[in-house]
Coordinates of C-alpha atoms and ligand atoms in Angstrom, one line a residue:
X1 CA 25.3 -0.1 -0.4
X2 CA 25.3 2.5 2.2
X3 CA 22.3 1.4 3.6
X4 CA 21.6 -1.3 6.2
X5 CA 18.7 -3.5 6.2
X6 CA 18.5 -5.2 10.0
X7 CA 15.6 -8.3 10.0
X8 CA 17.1 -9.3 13.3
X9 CA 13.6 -8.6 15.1
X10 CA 11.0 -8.6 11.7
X11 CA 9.9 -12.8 12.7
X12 CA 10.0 -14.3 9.6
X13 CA 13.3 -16.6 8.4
X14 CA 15.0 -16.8 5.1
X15 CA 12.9 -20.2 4.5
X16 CA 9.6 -18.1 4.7
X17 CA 11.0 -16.1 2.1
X18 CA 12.1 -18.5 -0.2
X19 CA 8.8 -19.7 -0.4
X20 CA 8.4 -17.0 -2.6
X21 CA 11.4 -17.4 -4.9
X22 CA 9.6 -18.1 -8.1
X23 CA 7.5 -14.9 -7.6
X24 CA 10.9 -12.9 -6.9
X25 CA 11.9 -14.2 -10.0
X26 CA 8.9 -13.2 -12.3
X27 CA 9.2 -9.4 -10.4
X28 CA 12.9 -9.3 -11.6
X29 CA 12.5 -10.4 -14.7
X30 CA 9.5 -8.3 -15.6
X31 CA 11.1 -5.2 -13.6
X32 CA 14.4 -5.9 -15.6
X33 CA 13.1 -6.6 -18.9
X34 CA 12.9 -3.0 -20.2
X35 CA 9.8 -4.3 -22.0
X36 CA 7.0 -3.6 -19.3
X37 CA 4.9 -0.7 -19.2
X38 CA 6.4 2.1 -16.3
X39 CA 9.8 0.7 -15.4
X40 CA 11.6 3.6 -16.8
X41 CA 12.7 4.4 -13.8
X42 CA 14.6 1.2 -12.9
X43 CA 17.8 1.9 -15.3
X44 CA 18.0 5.2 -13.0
X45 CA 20.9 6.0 -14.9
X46 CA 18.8 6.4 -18.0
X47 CA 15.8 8.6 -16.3
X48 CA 17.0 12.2 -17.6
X49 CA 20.1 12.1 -20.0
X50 CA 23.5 13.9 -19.5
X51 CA 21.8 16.8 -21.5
X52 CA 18.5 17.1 -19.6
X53 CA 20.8 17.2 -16.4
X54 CA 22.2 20.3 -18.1
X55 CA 19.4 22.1 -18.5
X56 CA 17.5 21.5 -15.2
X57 CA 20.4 22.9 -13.7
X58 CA 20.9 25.8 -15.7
X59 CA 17.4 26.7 -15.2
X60 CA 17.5 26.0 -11.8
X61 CA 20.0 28.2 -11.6
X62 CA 18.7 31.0 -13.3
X63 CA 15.5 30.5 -11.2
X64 CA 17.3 31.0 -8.0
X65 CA 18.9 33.7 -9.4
X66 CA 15.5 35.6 -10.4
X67 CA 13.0 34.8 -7.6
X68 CA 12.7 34.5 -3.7
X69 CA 9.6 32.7 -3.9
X70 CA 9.0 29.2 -5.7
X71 CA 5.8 27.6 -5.9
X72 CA 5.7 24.3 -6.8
X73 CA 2.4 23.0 -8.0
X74 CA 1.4 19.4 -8.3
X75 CA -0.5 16.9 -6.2
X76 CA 0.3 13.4 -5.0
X77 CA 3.8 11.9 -7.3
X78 CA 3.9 15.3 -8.8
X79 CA 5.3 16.7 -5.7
X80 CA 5.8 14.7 -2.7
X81 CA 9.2 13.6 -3.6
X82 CA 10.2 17.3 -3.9
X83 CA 8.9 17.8 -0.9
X84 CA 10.5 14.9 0.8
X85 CA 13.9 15.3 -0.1
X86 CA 13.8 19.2 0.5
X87 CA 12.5 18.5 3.7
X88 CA 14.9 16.2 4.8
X89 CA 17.9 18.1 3.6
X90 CA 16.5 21.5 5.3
X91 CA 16.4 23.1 2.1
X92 CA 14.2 25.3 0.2
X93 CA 13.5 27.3 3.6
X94 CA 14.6 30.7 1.8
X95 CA 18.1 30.6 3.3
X96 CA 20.4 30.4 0.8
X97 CA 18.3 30.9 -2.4
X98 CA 14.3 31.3 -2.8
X99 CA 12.0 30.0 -0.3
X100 CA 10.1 26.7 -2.3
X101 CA 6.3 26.0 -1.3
X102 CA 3.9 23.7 -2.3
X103 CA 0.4 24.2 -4.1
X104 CA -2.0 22.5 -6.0
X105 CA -2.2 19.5 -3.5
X106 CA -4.9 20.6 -1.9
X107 CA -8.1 22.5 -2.8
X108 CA -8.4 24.9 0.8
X109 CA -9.2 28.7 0.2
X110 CA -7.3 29.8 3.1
X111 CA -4.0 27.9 2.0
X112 CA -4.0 29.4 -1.2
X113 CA -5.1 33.2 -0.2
X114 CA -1.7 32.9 2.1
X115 CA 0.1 32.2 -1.1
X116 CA -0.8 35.2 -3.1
X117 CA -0.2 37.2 -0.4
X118 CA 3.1 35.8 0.1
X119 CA 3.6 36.4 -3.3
X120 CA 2.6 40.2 -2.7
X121 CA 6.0 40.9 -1.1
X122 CA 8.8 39.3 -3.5
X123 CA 9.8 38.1 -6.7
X124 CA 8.1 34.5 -7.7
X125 CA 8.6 32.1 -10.4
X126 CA 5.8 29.5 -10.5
X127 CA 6.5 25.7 -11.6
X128 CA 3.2 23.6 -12.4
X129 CA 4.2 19.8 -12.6
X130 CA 1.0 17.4 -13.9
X131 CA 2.0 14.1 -16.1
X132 CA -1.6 13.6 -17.5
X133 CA -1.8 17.4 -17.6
X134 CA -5.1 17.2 -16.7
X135 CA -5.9 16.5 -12.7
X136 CA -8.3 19.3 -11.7
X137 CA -6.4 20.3 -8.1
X138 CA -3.1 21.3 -9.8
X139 CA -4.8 22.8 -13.3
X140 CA -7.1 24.9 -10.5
X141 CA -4.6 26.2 -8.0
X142 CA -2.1 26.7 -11.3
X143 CA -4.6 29.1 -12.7
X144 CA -5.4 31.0 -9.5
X145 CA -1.3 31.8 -9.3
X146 CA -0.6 32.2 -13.1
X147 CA -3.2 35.3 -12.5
X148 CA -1.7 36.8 -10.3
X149 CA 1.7 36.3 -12.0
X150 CA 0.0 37.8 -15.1
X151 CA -1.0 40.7 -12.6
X152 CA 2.5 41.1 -11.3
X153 CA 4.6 40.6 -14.4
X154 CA 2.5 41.4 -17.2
X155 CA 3.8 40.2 -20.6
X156 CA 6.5 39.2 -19.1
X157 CA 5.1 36.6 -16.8
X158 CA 5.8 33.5 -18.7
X159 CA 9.4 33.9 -18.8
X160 CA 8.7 33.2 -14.5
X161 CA 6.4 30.1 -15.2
X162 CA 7.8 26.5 -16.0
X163 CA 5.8 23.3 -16.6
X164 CA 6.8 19.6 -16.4
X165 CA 4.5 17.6 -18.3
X166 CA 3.8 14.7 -20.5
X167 CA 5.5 15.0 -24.5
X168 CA 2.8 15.3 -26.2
X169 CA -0.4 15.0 -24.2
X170 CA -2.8 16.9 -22.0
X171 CA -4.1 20.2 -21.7
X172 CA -1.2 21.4 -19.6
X173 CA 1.4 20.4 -22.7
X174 CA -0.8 22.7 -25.0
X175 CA -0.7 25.7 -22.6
X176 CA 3.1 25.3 -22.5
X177 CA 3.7 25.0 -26.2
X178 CA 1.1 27.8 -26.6
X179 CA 2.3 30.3 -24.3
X180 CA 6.0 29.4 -24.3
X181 CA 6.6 28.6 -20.9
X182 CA 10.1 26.8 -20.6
X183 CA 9.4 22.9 -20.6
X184 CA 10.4 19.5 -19.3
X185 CA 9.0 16.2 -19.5
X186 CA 8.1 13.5 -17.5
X187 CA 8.9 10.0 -19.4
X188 CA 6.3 8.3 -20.8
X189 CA 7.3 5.1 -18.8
X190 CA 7.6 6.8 -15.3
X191 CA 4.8 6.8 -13.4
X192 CA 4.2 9.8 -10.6
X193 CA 5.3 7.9 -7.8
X194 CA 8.1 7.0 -9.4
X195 CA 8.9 10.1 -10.9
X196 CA 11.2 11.7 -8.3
X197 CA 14.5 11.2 -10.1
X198 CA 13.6 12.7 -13.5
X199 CA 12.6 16.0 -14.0
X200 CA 9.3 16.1 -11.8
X201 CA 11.6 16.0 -8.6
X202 CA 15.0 17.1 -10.0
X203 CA 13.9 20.9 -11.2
X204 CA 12.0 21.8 -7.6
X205 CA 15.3 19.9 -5.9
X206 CA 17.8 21.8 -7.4
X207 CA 16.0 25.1 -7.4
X208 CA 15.8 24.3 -3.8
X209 CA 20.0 24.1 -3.6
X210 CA 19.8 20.0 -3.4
X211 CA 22.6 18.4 -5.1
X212 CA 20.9 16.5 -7.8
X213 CA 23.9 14.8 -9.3
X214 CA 24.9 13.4 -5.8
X215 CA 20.7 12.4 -5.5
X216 CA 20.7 10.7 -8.9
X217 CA 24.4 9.0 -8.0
X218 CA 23.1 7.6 -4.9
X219 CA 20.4 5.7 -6.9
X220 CA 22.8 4.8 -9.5
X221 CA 25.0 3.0 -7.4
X222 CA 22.3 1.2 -5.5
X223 CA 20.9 0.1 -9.0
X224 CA 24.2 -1.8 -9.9
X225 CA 25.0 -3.3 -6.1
X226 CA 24.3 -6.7 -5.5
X227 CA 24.1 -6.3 -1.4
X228 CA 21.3 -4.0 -2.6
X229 CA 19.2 -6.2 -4.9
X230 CA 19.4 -9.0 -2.2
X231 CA 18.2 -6.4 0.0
X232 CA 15.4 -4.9 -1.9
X233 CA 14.2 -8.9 -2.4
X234 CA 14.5 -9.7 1.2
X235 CA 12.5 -6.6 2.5
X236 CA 10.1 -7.1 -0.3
X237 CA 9.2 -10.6 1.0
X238 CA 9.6 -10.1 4.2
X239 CA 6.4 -7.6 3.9
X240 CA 4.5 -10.1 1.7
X241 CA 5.4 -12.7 4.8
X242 CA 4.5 -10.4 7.1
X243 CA 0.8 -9.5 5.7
X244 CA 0.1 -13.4 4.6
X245 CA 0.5 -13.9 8.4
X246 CA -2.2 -11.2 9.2
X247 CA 0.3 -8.3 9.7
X248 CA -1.9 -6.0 7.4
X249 CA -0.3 -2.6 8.2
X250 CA 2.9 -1.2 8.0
X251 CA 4.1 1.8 10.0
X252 CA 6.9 3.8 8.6
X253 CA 8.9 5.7 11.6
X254 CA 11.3 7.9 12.2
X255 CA 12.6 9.7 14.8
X256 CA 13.5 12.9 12.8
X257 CA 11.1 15.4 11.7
X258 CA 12.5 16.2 8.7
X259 CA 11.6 12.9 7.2
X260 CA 7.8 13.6 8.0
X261 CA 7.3 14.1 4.1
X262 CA 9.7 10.9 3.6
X263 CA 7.1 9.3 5.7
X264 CA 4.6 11.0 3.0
X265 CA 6.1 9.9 0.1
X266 CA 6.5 5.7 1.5
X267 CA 2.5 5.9 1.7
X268 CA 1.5 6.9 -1.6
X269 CA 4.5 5.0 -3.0
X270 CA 3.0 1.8 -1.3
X271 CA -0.5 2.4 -0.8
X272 CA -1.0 3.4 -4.7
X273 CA 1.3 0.6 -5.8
X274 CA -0.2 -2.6 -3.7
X275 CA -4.1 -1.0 -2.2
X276 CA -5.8 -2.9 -5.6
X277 CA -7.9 -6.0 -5.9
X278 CA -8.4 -6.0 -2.2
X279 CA -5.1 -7.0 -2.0
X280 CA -1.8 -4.7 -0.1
X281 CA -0.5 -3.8 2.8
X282 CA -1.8 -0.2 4.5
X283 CA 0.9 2.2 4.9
X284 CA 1.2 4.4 7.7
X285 CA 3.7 6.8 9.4
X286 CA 4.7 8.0 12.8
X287 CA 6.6 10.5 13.9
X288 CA 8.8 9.6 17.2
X289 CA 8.8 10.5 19.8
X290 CA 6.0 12.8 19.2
X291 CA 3.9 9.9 18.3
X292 CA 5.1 7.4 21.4
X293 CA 2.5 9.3 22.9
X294 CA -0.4 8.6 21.4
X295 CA -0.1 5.7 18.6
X296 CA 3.0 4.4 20.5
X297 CA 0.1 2.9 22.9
X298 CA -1.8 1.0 20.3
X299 CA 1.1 -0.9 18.9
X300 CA 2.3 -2.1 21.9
X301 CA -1.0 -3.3 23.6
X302 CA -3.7 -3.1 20.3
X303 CA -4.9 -5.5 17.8
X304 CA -1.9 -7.1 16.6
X305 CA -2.8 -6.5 12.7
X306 CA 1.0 -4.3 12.6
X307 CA 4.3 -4.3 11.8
X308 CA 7.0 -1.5 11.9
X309 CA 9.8 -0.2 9.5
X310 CA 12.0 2.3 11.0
X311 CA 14.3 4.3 9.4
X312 CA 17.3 5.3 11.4
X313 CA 19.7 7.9 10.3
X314 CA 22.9 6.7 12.2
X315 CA 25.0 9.7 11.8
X316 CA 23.5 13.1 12.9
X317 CA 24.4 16.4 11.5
X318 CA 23.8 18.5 14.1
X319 CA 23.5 18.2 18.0
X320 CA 22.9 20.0 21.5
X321 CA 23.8 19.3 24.8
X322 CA 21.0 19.2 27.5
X323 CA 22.5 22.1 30.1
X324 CA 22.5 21.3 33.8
X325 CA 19.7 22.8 35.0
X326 CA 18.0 19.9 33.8
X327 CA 19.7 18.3 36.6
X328 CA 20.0 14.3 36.4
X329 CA 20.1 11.9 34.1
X330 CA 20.1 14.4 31.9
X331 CA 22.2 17.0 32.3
X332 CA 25.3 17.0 30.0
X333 CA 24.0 14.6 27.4
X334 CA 23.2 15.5 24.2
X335 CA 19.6 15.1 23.0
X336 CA 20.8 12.9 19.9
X337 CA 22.2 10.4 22.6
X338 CA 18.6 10.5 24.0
X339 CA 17.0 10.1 20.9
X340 CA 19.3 6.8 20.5
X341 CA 18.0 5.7 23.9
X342 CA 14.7 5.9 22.4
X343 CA 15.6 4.2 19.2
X344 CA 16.9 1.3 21.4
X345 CA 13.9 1.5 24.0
X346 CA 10.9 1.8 21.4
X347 CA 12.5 -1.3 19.4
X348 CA 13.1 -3.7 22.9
X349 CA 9.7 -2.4 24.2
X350 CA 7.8 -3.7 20.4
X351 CA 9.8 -6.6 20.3
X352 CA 9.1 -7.8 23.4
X353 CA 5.0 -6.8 22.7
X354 CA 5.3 -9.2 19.8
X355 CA 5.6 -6.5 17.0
X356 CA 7.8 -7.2 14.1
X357 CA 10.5 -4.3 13.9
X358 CA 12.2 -4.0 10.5
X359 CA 15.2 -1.7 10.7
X360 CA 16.7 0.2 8.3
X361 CA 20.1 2.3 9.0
X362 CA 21.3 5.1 6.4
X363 CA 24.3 6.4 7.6
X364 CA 23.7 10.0 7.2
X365 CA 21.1 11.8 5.6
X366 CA 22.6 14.0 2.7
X367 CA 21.6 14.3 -1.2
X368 CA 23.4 10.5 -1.8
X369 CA 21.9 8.7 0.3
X370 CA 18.4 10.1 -0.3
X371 CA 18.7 8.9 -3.7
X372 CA 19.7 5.4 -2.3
X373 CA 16.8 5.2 0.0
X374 CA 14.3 6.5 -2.2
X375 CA 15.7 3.8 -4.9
X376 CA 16.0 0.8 -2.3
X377 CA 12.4 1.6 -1.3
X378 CA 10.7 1.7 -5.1
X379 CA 12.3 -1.1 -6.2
X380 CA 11.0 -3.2 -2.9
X381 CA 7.8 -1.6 -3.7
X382 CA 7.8 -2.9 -7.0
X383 CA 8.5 -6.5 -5.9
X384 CA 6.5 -6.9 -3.2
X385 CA 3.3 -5.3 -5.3
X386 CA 4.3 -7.9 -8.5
X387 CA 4.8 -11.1 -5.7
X388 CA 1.2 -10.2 -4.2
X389 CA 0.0 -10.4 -7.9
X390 CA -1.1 -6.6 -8.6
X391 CA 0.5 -3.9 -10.9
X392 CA 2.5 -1.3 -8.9
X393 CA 1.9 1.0 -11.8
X394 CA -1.9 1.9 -12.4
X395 CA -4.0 3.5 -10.0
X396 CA -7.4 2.7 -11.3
X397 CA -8.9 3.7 -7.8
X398 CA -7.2 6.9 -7.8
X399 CA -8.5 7.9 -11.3
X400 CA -12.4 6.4 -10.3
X401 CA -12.0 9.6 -7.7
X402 CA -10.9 12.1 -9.8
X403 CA -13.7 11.3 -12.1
X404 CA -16.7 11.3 -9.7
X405 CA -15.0 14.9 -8.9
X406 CA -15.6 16.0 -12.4
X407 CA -19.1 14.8 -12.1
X408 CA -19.4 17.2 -9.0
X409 CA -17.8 20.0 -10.6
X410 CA -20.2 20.1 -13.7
X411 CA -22.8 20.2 -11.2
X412 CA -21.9 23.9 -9.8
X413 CA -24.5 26.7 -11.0
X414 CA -22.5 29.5 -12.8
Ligands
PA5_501 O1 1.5 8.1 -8.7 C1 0.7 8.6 -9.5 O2 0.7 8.3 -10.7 C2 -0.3 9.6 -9.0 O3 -0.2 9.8 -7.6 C3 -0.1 10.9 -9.7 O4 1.2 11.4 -9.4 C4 -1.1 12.0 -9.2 O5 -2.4 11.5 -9.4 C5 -0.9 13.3 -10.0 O6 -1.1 13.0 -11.4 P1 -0.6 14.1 -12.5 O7 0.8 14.2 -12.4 O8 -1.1 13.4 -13.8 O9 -1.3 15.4 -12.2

């Protein structure tokens, strides 16, 4: 695999983990069985077939050739994959095909006024991405923007709307049948935060100019490597480890802000699939350096209830050089060499506090190994979640919420 997993500094030995070996084994099998409920997305090979791959692209192709502006609407595994990988690539910033934004994911007046006036001044296609077809923040900012394509493009409007959706079910499925939007579907055995790789992340992604095929491969290879699987297992139990000695949250960092939404997508991936039965580890994210400065103080000298997982990219893509009116030791060093300074720094300084530091390297950040990182990380999620004796695929917690917000909604006069 191209990623490397470094547990040189995490505190826990192989013979902790192998404490845990039957457990592993029960994850695999059940994860590997084909048979349980939501594991579609293990056989990533098999998540959209040669044919579906087809038509994303050709619609994604047509969309970019129609539109400057792309709204994407879905909340929580309905979009933050999208989101993450476009981030971290630095596309879908309206450079080289339409600009891709985000609705639906939350329910603020002021955030979605600026998208209908952004949608004023160019050509939009809108994309509305639910699984149930039925969560109330995407069906509500989806209407608010199918009105105003309706305004803008009349009859014509629903050749400029697409919907990913469940097969069969769900209100969303009907509209799209009804009104002939063009379609795709989530799997029946993906769940949302697991969806990334099939048509829920793939359509934004390559309407945003990601290379899908090169994502998809990267997960593909990582599926069949056996450095990877010993990987996934050894990370998995390191975390369970970790938390059964009172390590009870885990802070994703990085120290590029392009992965913010990377750092997005780990916490719902985690928190959804472990945070049941009062059991789970709590995800969180920093952003470094930015963050050395405020939260960087609590895990050197706070409670010690955390542990870290950073994510390194080894090789960067672009660089500057720090000119010399910034005198010494600066001057003439680039500020990538003094972001690996404070790689190196922020890991001896947490070590030395006592924190265990999990590092993983990916050795450049580009469509491939995306798709290995976001594979590596589902299938530890899975493990971990199945050795600590909880499904990682309801959300029972998740849907309780969306419910008691129904109640509050059929309370509004008028
Ligand atoms: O991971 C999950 O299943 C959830 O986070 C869902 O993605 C989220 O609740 C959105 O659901 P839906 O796609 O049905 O609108």
């Amino acid at each position: 695999m191209n990623l490397v997993l470094d547990l040189s500094t995490c505190g826990i030995t192989q013979g902790q983990r192998n404490t845990f070996t039957e457990k592993l084994q029960d994850a695999l099998a059940k994860l590997g069985s084909g048979k349980e409920d939501f594991t579609g997305w293990v056989d990533a090979a098999g998540i959209v077939t040669p044919g579906e791959m087809d038509d994303i692209e050709e619609t994604a192709k047509a969309i970019r050739e129609k539109c400057d502006l792309f709204i994407v609407v879905g909340i929580g595994g309905s979009y933050l994959g999208a989101q993450a990988v476009m981030d971290a690539l630095f596309c879908g910033q309206g450079a080289d095909g339409p600009k891709v934004v985000f609705a639906g994911c939350n329910m603020s007046g002021a955030y979605h006024r600026r998208i209908l006036e952004m949608m004023d001044g160019c050509d939009c296609c809108l994309c509305v991405i639910s699984k149930s077809g039925t969560t109330t923040e995407p069906l509500a900012a989806f209407s608010i923007l199918k009105e105003k394509m309706e305004e803008k493009y009349g009859e014509q409007a629903s050749s400029r709307i697409y919907a990913v959706t469940d097969r069969e079910k769900g209100r969303l499925r009907e509209e799209a049948d009804e009104a002939g939007y063009r379609s795709f579907v989530v799997p029946d055995d993906i769940g949302g935060r697991y969806s990334v790789l099939s048509a829920v992340g793939l359509l934004p992604l390559a309407v945003a100019g990601v290379d899908i095929r090169s994502l998809t491969q990267g997960a593909v290879d990582l599926m069949t490597d056996e450095e990877a699987c010993e990987a996934e297992a050894d990370y998995a139990l390191t975390r369970v480890a970790l938390s059964m000695s009172g390590k009870w949250i885990e802070v994703f960092e990085y120290f590029h802000p392009e992965l913010h939404f990377f750092g997005e997508w780990l916490k719902q991936l985690f928190g959804e699939s472990e945070g049941k039965e009062r059991k789970g580890i709590f995800p969180a994210s920093l952003m470094f350096s930015r963050d050395l400065h405020s939260m960087g103080q609590f895990i050197q000298q706070g409670k010690p209830l955390l542990f870290e997982t950073v994510i390194i990219i080894d090789e960067r893509n672009e660089d500057v050089i720090i000119p010399e009116s910034a005198g010494a030791p600066l001057a003439g060093k680039s500020i990538e060499q003094i972001n690996d300074c404070a790689i190196k720094g922020v890991a001896a300084a947490h070590t030395k506090a006592g924190v265990p530091v999990i590092k993983l390297h990916v050795p450049k950040m580009d469509a491939y190994n995306m798709g290995q990182l976001i594979y590596f990380f589902e299938k530890s999620c899975a493990i971990a979640a199945y050795t600590m004796g909880v499904c990682p695929f309801d959300q029972p917690g998740v849907e309780a919420y969306k419910q008691e917000m129904r109640d509050e909604i059929a309370k509004i006069d008028g």
